[in-house]
Short mmCIF file of C-alpha atoms in Angstrom, two decimals:
data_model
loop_
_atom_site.label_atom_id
_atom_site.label_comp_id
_atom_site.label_asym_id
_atom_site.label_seq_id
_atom_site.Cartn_x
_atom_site.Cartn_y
_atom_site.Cartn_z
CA UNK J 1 58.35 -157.00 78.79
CA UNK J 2 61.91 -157.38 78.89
CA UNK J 3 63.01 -157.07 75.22
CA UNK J 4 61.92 -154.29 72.38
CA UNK J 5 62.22 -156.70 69.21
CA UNK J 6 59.81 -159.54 68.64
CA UNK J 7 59.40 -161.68 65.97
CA UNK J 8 62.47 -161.21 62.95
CA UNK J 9 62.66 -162.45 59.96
CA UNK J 10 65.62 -162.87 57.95
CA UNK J 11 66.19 -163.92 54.04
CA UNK J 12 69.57 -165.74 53.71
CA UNK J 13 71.27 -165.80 50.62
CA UNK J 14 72.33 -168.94 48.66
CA UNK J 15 74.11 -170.26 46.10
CA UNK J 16 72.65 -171.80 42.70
CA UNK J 17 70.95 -175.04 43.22
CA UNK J 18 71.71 -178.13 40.89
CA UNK J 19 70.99 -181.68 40.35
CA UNK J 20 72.72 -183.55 43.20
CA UNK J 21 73.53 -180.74 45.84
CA UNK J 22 73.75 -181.66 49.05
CA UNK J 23 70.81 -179.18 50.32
CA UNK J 24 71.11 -180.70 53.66
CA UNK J 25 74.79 -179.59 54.47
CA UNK J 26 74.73 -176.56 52.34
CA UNK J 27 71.47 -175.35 54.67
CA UNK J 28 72.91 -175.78 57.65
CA UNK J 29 76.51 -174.41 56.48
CA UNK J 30 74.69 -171.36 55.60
CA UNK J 31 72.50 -171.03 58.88
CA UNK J 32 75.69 -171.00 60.75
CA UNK J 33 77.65 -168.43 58.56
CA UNK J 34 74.40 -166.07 58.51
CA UNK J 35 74.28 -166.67 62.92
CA UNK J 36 78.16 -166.05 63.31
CA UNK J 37 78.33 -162.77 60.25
CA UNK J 38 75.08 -161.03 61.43
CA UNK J 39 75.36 -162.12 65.14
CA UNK J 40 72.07 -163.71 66.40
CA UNK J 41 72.55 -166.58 68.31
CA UNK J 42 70.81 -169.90 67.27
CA UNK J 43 67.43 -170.88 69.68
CA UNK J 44 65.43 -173.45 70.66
CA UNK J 45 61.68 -173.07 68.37
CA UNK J 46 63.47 -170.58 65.59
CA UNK J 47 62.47 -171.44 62.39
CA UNK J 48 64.35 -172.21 59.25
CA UNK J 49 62.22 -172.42 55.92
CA UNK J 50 63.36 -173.54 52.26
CA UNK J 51 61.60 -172.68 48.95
CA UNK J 52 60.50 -175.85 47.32
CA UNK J 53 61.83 -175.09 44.74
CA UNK J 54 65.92 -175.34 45.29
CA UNK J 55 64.49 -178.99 47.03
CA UNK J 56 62.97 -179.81 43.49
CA UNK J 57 65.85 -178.47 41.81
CA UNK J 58 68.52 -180.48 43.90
CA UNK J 59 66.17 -183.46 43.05
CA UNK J 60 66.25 -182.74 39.61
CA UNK J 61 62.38 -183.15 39.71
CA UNK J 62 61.95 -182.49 36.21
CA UNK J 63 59.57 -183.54 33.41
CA UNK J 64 59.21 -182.64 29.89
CA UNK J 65 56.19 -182.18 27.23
CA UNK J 66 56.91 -185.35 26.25
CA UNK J 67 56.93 -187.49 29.84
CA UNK J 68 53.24 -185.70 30.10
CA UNK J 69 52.18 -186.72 27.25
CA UNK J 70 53.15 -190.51 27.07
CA UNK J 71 51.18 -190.03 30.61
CA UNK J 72 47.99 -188.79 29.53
CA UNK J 73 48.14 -191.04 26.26
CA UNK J 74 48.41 -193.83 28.08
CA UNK J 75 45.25 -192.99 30.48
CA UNK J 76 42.77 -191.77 27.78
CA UNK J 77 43.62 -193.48 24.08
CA UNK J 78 41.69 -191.98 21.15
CA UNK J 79 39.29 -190.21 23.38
CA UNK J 80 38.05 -186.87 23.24
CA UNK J 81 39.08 -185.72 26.39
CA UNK J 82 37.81 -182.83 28.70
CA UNK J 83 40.27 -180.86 30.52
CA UNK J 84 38.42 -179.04 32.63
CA UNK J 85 38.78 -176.21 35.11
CA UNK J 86 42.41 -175.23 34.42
CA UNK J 87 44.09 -171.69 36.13
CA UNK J 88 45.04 -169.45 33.98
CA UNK J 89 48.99 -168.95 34.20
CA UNK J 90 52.14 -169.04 31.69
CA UNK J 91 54.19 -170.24 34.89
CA UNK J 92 51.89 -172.87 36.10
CA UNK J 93 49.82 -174.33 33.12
CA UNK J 94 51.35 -173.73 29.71
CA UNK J 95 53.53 -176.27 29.74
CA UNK J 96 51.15 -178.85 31.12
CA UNK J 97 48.55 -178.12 28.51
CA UNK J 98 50.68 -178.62 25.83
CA UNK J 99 52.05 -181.83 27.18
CA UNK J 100 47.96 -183.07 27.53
CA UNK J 101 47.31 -181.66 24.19
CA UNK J 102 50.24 -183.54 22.60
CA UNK J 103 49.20 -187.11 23.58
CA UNK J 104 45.38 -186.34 22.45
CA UNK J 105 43.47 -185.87 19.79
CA UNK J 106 40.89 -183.63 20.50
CA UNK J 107 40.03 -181.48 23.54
CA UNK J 108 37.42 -180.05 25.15
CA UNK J 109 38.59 -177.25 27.03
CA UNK J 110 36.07 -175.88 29.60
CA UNK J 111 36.87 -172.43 31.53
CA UNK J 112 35.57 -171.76 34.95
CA UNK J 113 34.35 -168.21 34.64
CA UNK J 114 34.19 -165.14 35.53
CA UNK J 115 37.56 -166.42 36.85
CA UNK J 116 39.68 -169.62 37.64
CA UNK J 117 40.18 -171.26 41.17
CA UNK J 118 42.80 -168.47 41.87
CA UNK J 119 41.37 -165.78 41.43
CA UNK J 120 42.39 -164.87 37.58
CA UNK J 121 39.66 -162.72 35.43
CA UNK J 122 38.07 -164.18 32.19
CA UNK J 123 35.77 -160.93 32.65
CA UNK J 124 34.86 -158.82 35.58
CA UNK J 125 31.81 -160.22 37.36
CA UNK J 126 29.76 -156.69 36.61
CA UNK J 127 29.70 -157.33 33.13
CA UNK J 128 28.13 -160.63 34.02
CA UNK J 129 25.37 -158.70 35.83
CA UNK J 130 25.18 -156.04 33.57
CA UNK J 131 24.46 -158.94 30.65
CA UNK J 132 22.46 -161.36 32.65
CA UNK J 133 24.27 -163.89 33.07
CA UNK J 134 24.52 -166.53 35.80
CA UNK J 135 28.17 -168.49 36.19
CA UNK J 136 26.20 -170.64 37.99
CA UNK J 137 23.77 -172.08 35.86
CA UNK J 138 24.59 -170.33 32.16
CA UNK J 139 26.83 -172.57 30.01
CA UNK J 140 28.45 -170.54 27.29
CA UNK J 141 30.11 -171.60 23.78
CA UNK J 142 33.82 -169.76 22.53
CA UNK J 143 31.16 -167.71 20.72
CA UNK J 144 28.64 -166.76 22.63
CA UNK J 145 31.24 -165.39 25.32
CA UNK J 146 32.72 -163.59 22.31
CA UNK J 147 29.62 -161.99 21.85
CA UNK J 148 29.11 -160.82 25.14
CA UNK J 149 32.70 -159.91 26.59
CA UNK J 150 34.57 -159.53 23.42
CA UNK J 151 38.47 -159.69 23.26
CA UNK J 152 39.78 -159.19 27.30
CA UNK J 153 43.50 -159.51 28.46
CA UNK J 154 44.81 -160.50 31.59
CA UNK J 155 45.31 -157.25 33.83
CA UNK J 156 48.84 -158.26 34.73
CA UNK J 157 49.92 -160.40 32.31
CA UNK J 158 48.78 -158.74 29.41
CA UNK J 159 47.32 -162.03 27.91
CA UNK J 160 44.20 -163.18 25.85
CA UNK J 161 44.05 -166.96 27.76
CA UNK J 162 40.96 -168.09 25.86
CA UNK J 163 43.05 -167.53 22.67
CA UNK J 164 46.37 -168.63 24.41
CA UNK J 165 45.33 -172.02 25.59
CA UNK J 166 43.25 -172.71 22.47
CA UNK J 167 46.50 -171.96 19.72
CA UNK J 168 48.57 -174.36 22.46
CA UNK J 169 46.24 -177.46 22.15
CA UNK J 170 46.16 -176.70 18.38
CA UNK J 171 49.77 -176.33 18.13
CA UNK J 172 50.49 -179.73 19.17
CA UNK J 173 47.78 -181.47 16.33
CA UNK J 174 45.15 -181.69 18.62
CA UNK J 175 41.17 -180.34 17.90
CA UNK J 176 40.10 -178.02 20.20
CA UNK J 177 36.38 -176.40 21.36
CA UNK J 178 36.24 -173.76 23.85
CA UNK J 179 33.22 -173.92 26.33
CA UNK J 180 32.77 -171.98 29.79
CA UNK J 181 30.98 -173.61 32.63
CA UNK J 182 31.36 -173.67 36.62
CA UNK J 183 29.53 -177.10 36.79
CA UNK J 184 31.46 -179.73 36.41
CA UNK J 185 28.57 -182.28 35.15
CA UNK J 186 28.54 -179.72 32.11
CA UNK J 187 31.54 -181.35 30.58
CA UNK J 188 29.87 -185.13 30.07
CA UNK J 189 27.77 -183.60 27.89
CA UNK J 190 30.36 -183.84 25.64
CA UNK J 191 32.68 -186.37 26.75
CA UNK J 192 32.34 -189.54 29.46
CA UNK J 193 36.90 -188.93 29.94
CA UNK J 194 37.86 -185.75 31.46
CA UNK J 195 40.91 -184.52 32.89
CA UNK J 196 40.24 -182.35 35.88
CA UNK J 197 42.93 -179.64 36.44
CA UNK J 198 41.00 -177.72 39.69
CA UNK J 199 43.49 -177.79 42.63
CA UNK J 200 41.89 -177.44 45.77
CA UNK J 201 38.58 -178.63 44.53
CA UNK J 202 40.00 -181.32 42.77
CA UNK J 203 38.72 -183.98 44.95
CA UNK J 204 35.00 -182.76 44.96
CA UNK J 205 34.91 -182.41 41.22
CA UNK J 206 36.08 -186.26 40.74
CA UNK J 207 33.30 -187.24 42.98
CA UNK J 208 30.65 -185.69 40.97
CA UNK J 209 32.09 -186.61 38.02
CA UNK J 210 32.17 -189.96 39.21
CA UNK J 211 28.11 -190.08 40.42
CA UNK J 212 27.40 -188.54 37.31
CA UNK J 213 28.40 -190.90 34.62
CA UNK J 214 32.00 -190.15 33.68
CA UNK J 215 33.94 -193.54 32.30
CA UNK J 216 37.46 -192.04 33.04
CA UNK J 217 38.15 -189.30 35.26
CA UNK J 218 41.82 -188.09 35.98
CA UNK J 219 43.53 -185.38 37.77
CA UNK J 220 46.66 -183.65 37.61
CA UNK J 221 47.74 -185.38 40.61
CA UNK J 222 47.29 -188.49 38.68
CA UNK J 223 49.54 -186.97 35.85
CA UNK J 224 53.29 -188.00 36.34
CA UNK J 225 52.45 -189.52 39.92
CA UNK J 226 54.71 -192.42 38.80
CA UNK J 227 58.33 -191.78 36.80
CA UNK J 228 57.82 -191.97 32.86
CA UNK J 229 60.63 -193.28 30.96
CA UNK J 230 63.42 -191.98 33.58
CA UNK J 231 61.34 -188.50 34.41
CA UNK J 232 60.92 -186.83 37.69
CA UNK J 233 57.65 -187.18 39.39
CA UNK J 234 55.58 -186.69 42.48
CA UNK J 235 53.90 -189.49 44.13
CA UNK J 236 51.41 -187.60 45.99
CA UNK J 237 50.50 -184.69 43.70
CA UNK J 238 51.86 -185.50 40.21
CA UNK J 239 51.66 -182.57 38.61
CA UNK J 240 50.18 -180.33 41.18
CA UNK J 241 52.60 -177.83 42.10
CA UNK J 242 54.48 -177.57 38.71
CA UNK J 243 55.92 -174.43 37.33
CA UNK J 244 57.63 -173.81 33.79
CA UNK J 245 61.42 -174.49 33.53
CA UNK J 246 61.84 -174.37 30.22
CA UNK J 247 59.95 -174.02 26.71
CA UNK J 248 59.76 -177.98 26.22
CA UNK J 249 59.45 -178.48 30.73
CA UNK J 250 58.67 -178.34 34.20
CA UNK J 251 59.55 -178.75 37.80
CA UNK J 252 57.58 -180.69 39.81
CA UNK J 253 56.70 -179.95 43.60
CA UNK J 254 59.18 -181.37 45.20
CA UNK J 255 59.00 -185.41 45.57
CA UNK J 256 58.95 -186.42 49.68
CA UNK J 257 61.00 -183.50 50.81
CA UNK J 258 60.50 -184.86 54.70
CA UNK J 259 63.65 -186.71 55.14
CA UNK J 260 65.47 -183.80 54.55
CA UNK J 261 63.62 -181.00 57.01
CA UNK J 262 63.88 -183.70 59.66
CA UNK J 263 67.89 -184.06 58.86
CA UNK J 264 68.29 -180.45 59.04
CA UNK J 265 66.90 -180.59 62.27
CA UNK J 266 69.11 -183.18 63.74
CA UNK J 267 72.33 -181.35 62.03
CA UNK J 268 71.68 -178.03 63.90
CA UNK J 269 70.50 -179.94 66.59
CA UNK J 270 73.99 -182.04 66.75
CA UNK J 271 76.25 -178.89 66.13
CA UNK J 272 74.07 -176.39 68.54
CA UNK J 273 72.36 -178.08 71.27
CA UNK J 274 68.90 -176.04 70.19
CA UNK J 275 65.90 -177.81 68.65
CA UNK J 276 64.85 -175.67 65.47
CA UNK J 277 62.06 -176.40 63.15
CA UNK J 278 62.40 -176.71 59.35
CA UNK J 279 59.91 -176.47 56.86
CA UNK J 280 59.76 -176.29 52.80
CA UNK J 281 57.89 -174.11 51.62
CA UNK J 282 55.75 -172.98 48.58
CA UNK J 283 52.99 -170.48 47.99
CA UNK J 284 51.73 -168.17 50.48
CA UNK J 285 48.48 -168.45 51.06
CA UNK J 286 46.74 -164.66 50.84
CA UNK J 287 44.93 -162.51 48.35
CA UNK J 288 46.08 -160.03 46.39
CA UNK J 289 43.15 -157.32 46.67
CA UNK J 290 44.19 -155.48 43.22
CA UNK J 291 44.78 -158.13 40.85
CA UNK J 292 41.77 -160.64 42.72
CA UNK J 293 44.66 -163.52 42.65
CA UNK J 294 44.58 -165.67 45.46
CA UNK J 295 48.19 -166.98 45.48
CA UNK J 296 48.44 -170.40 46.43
CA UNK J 297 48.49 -172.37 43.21
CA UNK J 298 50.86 -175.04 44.84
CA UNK J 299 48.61 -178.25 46.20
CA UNK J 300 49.52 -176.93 50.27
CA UNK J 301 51.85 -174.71 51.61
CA UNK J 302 54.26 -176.84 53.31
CA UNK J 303 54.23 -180.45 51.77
CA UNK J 304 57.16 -181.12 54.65
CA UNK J 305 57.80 -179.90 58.00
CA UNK J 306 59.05 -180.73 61.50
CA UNK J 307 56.98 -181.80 64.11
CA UNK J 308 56.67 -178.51 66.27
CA UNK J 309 55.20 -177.06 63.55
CA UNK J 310 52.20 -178.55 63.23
CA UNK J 311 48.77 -176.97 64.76
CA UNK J 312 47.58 -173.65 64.80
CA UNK J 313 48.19 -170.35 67.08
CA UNK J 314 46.92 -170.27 70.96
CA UNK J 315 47.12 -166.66 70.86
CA UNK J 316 44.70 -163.91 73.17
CA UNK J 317 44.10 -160.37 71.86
CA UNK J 318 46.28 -157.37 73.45
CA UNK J 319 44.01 -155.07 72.68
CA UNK J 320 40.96 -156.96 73.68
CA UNK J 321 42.50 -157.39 77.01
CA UNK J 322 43.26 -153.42 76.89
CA UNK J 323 39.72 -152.97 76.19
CA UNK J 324 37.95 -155.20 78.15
CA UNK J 325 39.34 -156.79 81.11
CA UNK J 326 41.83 -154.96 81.88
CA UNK J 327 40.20 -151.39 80.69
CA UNK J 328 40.95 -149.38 84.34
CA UNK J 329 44.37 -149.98 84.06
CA UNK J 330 47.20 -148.25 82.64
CA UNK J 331 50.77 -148.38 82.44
CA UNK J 332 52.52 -150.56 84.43
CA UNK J 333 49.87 -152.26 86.03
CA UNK J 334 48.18 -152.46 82.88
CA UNK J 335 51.42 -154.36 81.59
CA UNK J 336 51.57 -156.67 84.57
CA UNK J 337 48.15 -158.09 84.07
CA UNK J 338 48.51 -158.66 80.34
CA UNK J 339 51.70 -160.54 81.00
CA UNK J 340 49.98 -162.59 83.82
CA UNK J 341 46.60 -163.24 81.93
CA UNK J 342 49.25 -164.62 79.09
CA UNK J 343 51.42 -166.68 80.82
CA UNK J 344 48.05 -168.05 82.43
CA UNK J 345 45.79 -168.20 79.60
CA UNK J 346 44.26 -171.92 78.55
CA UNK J 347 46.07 -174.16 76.33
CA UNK J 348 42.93 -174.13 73.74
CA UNK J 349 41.22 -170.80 73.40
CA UNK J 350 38.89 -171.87 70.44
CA UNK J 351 35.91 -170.01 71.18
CA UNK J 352 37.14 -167.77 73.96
CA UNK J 353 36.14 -163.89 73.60
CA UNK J 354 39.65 -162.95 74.67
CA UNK J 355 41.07 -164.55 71.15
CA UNK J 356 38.40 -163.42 69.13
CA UNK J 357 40.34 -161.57 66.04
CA UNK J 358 43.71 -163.80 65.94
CA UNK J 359 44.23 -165.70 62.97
CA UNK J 360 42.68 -168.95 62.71
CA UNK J 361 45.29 -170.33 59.98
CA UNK J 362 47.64 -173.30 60.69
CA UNK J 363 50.96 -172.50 61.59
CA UNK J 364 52.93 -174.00 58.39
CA UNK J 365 50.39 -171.92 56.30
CA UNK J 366 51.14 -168.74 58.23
CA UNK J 367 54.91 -169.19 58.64
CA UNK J 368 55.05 -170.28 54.56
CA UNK J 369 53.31 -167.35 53.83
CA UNK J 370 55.73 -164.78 55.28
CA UNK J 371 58.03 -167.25 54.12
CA UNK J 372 57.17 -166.31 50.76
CA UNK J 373 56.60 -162.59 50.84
CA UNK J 374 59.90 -162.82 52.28
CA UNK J 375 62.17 -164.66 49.70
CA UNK J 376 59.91 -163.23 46.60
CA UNK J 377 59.12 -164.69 43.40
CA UNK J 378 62.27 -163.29 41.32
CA UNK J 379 65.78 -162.21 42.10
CA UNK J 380 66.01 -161.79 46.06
CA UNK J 381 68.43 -164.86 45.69
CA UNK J 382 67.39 -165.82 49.40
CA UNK J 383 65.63 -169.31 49.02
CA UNK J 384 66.07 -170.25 52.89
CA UNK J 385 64.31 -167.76 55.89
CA UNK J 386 65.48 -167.53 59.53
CA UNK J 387 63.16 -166.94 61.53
CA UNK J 388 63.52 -165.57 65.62
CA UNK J 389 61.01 -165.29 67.88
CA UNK J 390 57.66 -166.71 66.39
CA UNK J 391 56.33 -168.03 69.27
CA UNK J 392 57.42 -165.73 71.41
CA UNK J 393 54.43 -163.45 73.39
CA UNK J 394 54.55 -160.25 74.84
CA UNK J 395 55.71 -161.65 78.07
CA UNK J 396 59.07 -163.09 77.01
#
């Protein structure tokens, strides 16, 4: 062990992103100020990560109630639509829905309950218990889950959703009935044309809706997948991985953001001599234990990232070593064969005792994570993260 600091992470400030910027030069400009004013040197396997959304903004990946609702017009007609299984979020969905609800005319909203695919609370999951009631197999009207749970608000946000989501659809001329189900099949009882706006799950639910009778089924990543009348757009996840922008739009997840994490690579490459990966990045993926939110609403982590990056740790447990193989050691000895068990150890350990406890995550889903508790979600003003020493071990 030759060196006290490991892994560092650092958040480098930027300037304002707009339409047009050159994101590529401005990156690697900064990378080189932040190296040269803080004095790290620039090294082969550190990381540099960007926010997704400074790429969406240079893009200008933007769409607006009305580009979403020419969309979803165009799909469904005169139907009476179901739009099914939204999260509950001001950011992510309030927007969208209004957009849907503007080019129909009627919905039928159904809530996943006791909470969305992220993790926000319709109602806590004892007062289903304590009223008898299954989310698996109990469908419930706006009024009967009135009658049960009453008037709740969001713990963070303060916010009655059922309410919320209802006025928006209303708002924009369109009728509007209220259901709660977790089963997707529940929503052709009503209507054969549903809108399904699960993320992770999407692809599941279309399948079943699809065995199970449904005449049109559409997801969000169908949604703006295509430019409408001049908008932004995203061909892979349409409107996965929007967040509000303003009262009347969004920004989309940024559209094919590859070609630029592989130019940043060749620029610092070019002006350093050292290979470093790049990565975009969006929501971390963890939990919030308080609040129940899980916090990756974006479609993946990473939707672009350099080849080095791909995979998933090969990592051994210190301490199991400590414990176990290595327990009649100490000190020095003890450090010597850690470090030569490590720079020995097999280049797959999947099932091996000795990395029993590491985190079985992929890499871009790891390094986006710390990524984002890094940079935040508000004024930090550092959308790019340097990162030194990730795949270092305790023998370099």
């Amino acid at each position: 062990m030759e060196r006290i600091v490991g892994t560092t992470v650092r958040g480098l400030r930027g300037p304002i992103i707009n339409q047009g910027d050159d994101l590529e030069t401005l990156i690697v400009d900064t990378v080189l100020a932040a190296s040269k004013m803080e004095k790290f040197e620039i090294e082969d396997r550190d990381i540099v990560t960007i926010t997704e959304s400074i790429v969406a903004r240079a893009q200008g990946n933007y769409a607006t109630v009305d580009h979403i609702a020419t969309d979803v017009a165009a799909k469904f007609g005169d139907d009476t639509v179901g739009i099914i299984f939204p999260i509950l979020s001001r950011n992510r969905f309030s927007i969208v829905l209004r957009g849907m609800a503007r080019g129909l005319k009627k919905v039928v909203l159904m809530l996943s309950y006791p909470s969305d695919e992220v993790g926000n609370h319709l109602v806590d999951l004892e007062d289903l218990d304590k009223k008898g009631i299954n989310p698996w197999t109990d469908v419930l009207t706006e009024a009967e889950f009135r009658q049960h749970f009453g008037y709740q608000k969001h713990t963070f946000t303060g916010v009655d959703y059922i309410d919320y989501y209802k006025s928006l659809i209303e708002a924009e001329g369109a009728e509007c009935e209220v259901i709660f189900s977790n089963n997707a099949k529940t929503i052709l009882d009503y209507t054969k044309s549903v809108l399904t706006c699960d993320i992770h799950s999407r692809f599941r639910t279309k399948r079943i809706l699809n065995e199970n009778g449904a005449e049109k089924v559409f997801a969000m990543d169908d949604i703006l997948a295509a430019p409408i009348d001049g908008s932004g757009y995203n061909e892979q996840y349409g409107l996965l991985g929007s967040n509000k922008s303003t009262e009347d739009s969004v920004k989309l997840f940024p559209n094919n953001p590859q070609p630029l994490v592989d130019g940043i690579q060749a620029k610092l490459a070019e002006l350093t001599g050292k290979n470093v990966e790049v990565m975009v990045y969006g929501d971390g993926a963890f939990k919030d234990p308080v609040g129940k939110i899980w916090e990756l609403a974006d479609p993946v982590v990473s939707p672009a990232y350099t080849a080095g990056l791909e995979g998933t740790p090969n990592e051994v447990k210190l301490k199991y070593l400590a414990d176990n193989n290595f327990a009649d050691l100490r000190g020095e000895a003890l450090q010597e064969a850690i470090s030569e068990y490590i720079q020995n150890k097999d280049e797959d350990l999947v099932g091996a005792m000795e990395a029993q406890g590491t985190t079985p995550r992929r890499l871009t889903d790891l390094i986006g994570s710390l990524s984002d508790l890094t940079s935040g979600s508000g004024d930090k003003g550092t959308p790019f993260i340097y990162i030194k020493g990730y795949f270092d071990n305790y023998t370099n």
